[in-house]
Short mmCIF file of C-alpha atoms in Angstrom, two decimals:
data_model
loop_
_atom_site.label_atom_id
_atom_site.label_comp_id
_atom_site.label_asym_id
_atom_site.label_seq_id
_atom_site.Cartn_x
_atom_site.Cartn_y
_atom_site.Cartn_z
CA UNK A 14 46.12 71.23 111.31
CA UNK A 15 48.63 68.35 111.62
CA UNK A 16 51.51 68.23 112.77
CA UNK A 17 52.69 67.45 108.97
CA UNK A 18 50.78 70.45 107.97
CA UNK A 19 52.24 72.57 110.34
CA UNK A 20 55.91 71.55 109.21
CA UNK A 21 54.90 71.74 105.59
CA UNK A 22 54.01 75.80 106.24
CA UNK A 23 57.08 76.43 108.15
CA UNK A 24 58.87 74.94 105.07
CA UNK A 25 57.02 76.85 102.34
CA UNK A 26 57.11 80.56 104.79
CA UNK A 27 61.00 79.55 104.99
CA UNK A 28 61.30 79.18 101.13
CA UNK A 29 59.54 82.10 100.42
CA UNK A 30 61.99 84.38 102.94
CA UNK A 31 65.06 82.43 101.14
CA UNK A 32 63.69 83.32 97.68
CA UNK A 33 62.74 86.88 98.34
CA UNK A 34 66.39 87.57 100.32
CA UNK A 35 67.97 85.76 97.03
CA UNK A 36 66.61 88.56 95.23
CA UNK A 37 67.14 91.23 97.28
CA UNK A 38 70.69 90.47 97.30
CA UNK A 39 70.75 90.12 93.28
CA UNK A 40 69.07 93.33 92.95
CA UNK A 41 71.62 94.94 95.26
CA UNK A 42 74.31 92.94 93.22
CA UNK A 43 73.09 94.51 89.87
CA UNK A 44 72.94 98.17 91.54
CA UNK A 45 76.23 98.04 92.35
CA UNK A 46 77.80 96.35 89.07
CA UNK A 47 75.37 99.52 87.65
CA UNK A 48 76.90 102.00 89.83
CA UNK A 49 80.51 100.97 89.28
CA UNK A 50 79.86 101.23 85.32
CA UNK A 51 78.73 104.29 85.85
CA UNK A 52 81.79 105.20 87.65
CA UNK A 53 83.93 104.02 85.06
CA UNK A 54 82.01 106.25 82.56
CA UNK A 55 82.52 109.10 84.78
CA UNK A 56 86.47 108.44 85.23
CA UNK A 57 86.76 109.28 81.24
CA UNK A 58 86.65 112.74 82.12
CA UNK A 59 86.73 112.97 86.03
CA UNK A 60 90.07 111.69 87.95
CA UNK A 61 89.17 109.83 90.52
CA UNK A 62 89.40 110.96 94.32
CA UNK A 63 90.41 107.90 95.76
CA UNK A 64 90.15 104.26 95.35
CA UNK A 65 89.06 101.07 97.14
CA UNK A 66 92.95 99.75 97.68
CA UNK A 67 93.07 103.40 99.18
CA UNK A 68 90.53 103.33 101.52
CA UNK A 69 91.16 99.14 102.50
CA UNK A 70 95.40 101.17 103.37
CA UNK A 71 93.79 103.70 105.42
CA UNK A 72 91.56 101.22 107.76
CA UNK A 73 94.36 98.70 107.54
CA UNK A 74 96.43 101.58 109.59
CA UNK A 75 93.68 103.00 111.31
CA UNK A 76 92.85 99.21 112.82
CA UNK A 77 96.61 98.70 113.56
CA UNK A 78 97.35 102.25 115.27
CA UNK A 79 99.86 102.94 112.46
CA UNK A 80 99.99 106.40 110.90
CA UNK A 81 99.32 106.86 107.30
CA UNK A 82 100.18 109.85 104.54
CA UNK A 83 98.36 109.38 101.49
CA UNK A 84 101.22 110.58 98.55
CA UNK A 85 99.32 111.12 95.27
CA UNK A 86 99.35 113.82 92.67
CA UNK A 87 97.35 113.37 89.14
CA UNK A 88 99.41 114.54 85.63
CA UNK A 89 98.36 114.00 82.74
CA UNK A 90 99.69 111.01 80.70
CA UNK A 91 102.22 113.52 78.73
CA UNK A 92 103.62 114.29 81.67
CA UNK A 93 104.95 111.14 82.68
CA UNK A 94 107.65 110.10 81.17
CA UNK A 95 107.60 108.01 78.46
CA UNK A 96 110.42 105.53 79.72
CA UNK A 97 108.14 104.59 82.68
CA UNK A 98 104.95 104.69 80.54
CA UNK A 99 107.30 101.62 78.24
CA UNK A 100 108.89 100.57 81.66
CA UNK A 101 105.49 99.64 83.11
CA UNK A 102 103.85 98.23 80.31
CA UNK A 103 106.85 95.46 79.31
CA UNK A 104 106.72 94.68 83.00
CA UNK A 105 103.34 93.99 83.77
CA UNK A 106 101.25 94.11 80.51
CA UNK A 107 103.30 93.60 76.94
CA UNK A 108 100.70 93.05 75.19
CA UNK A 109 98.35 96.37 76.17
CA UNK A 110 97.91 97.66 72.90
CA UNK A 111 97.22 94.58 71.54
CA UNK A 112 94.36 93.01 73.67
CA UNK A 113 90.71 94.14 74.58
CA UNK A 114 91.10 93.54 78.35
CA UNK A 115 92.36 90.20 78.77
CA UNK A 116 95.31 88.67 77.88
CA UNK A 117 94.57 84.86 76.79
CA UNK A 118 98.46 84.05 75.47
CA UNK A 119 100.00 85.20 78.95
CA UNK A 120 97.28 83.39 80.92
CA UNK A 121 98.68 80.20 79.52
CA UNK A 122 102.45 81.59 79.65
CA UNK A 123 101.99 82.30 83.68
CA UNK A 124 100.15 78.93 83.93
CA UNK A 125 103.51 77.22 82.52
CA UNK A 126 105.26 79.30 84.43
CA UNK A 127 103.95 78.31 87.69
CA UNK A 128 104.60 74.79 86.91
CA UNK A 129 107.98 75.46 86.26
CA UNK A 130 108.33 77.56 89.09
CA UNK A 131 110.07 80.41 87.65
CA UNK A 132 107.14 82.85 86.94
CA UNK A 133 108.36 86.94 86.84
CA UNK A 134 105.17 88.10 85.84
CA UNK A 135 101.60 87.79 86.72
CA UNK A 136 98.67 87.65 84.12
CA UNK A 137 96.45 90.54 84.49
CA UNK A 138 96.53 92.97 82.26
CA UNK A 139 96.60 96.62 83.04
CA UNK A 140 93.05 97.27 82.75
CA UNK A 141 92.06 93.96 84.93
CA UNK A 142 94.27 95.86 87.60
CA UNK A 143 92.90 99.43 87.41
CA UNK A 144 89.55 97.92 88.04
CA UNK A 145 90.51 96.07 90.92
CA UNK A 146 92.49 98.96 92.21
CA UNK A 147 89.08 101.36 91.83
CA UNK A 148 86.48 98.87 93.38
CA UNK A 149 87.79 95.74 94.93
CA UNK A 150 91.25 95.96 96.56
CA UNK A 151 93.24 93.29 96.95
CA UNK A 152 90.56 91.02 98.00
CA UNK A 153 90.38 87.59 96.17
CA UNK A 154 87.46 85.79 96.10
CA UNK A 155 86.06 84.37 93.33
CA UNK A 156 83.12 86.69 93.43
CA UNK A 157 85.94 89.89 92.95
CA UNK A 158 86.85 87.94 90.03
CA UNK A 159 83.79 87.35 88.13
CA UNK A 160 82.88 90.91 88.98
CA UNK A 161 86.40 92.59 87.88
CA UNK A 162 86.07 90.20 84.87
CA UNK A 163 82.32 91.71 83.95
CA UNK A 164 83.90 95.49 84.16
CA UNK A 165 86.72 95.00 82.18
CA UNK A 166 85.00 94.77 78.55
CA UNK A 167 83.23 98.89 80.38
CA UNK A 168 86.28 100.01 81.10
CA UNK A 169 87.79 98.79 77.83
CA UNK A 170 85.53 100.13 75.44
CA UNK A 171 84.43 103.36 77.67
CA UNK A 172 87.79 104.97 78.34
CA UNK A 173 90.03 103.91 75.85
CA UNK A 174 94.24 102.36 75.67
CA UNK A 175 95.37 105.94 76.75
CA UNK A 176 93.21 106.98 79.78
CA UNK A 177 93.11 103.39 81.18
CA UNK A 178 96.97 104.15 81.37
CA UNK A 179 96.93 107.19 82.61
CA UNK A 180 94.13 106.68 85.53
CA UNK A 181 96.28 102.88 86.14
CA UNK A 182 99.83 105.26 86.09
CA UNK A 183 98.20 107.73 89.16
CA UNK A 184 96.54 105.61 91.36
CA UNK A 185 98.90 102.51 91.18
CA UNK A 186 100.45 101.84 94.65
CA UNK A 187 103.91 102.09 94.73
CA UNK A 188 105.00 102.21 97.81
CA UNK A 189 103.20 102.60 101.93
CA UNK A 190 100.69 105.19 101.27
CA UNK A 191 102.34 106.30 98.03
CA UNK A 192 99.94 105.95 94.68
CA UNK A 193 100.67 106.97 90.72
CA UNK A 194 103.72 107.69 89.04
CA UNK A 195 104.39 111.90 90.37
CA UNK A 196 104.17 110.85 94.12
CA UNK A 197 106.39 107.79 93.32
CA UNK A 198 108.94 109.96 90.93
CA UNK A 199 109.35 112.40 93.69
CA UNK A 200 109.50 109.86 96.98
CA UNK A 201 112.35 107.54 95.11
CA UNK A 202 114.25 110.07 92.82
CA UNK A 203 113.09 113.22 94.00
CA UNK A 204 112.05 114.22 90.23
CA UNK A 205 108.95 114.79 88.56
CA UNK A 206 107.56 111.71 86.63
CA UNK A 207 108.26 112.94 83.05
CA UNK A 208 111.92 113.44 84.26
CA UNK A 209 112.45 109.76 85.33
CA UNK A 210 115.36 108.17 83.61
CA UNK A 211 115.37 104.68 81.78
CA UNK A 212 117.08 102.90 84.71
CA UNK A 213 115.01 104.58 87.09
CA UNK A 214 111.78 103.86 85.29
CA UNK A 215 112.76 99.84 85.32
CA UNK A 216 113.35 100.18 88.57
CA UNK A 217 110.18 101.74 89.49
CA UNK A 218 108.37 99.36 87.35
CA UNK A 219 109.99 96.58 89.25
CA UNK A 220 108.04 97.18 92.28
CA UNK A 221 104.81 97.31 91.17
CA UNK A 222 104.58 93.32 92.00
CA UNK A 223 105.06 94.21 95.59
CA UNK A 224 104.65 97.63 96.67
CA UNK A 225 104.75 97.39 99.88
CA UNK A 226 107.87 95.39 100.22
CA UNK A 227 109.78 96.18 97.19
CA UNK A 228 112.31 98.66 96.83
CA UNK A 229 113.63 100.22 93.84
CA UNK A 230 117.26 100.31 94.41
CA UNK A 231 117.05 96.37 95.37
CA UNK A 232 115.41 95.79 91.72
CA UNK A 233 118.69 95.01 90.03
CA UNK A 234 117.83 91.56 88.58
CA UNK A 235 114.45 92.55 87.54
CA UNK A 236 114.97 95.71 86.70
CA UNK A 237 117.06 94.18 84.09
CA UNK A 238 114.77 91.88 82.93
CA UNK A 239 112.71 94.72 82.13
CA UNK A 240 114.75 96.64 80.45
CA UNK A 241 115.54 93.68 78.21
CA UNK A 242 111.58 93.45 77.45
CA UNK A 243 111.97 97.38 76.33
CA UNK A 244 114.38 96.56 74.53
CA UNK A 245 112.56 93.81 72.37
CA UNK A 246 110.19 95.73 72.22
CA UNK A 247 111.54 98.91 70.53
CA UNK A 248 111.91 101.07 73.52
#
């Protein structure tokens, strides 16, 4: 054989590993957009354990020798109040009830906003953030995206408005190791969630932006922004 030859089957054998790895990695792509579905069928009846922001917190402190508490109780969505339930949705989804996953009008609003510089929300809805909160973290890549964006329409149409905002309300971080709206109640007003107040719940709200740097009794200006948005809104 030639020394053409020769390079010519190095080339094809090389092709054909490519290839085959290409679909090995598309099949393992598939399985997991699969199991994840599947996961999101399950969480219609099943409260989930524990999530993939929870477990990224727990290495994050584990890697830098810090301690960490996890803080999380589940209640049901009639037992959290309904001033936070109102509080978190004018924050950081108005129009929940009214879209099936994604919200097209405040796309373009925080787009406008950014060129102006004066943006106070961001533009994923709640369901866009429960999924990221259950599978990807706070990794952003564009591959997270396409994948959060392909398990929104599950997620919409297999659990429903009202348990998408009860599983977002108890796993939600809201604070260093604290997640949902009992362990946050309790840690910043030392009351159960259906107790919080309307000024509290704004408050609380206000953080959700930042968790880990925010603090609700430094969420004056927002807070009141919020509360305007109830307001508007009929809350």
């Amino acid at each position: 054989m030639t020394s053409r030859g020769i390079q010519s089957a190095k080339t094809l054998r090389w092709k054909q590993h490519a290839w085959k790895f290409a679909r090995w990695v598309a099949a393992g792509a598939v399985m997991l957009w699969l199991a994840a579905a599947l996961l999101l069928v399950a969480a219609r009846w099943i409260d989930p354990p524990t999530t993939m922001l929870q477990t990224q917190r727990r290495v994050q402190a584990w890697l830098h020798g810090k301690p960490y508490q996890k803080r999380q109780q589940f209640v049901p969505l009639h037992q959290i109040s309904l001033n936070l339930q109102h509080a978190v949705i004018a924050a950081e989804d108005g129009r929940f009830f009214q879209h099936n996953g994604f919200d097209w009008h405040q796309m373009q609003i925080a787009v406008e906003e950014d060129l102006d510089g004066d943006r106070t929300r961001g533009a994923s809805t709640l369901t866009q953030q429960l999924v990221k909160n259950l599978f990807f973290g706070t990794n952003r890549t564009i591959v997270r995206k396409a994948a959060e964006a392909s398990l929104v329409p599950v997620a919409e149409f297999v659990l429903g408005k009202p348990r998408i905002l009860e599983l977002y309300l108890n796993v939600v971080e809201w604070g260093p190791g604290i997640y949902g709206a009992e362990a946050a109640s309790r840690a910043y007003y030392g009351v159960p969630a259906r107790s919080v107040s309307r000024e509290e719940a704004a408050r609380l709200a206000a953080v959700l932006p930042g968790p880990l740097k925010r603090k609700p009794e430094r969420m004056n200006w927002y807070a009141g922004i919020i509360l305007e948005r109830m307001q508007k809104m009929g809350w």
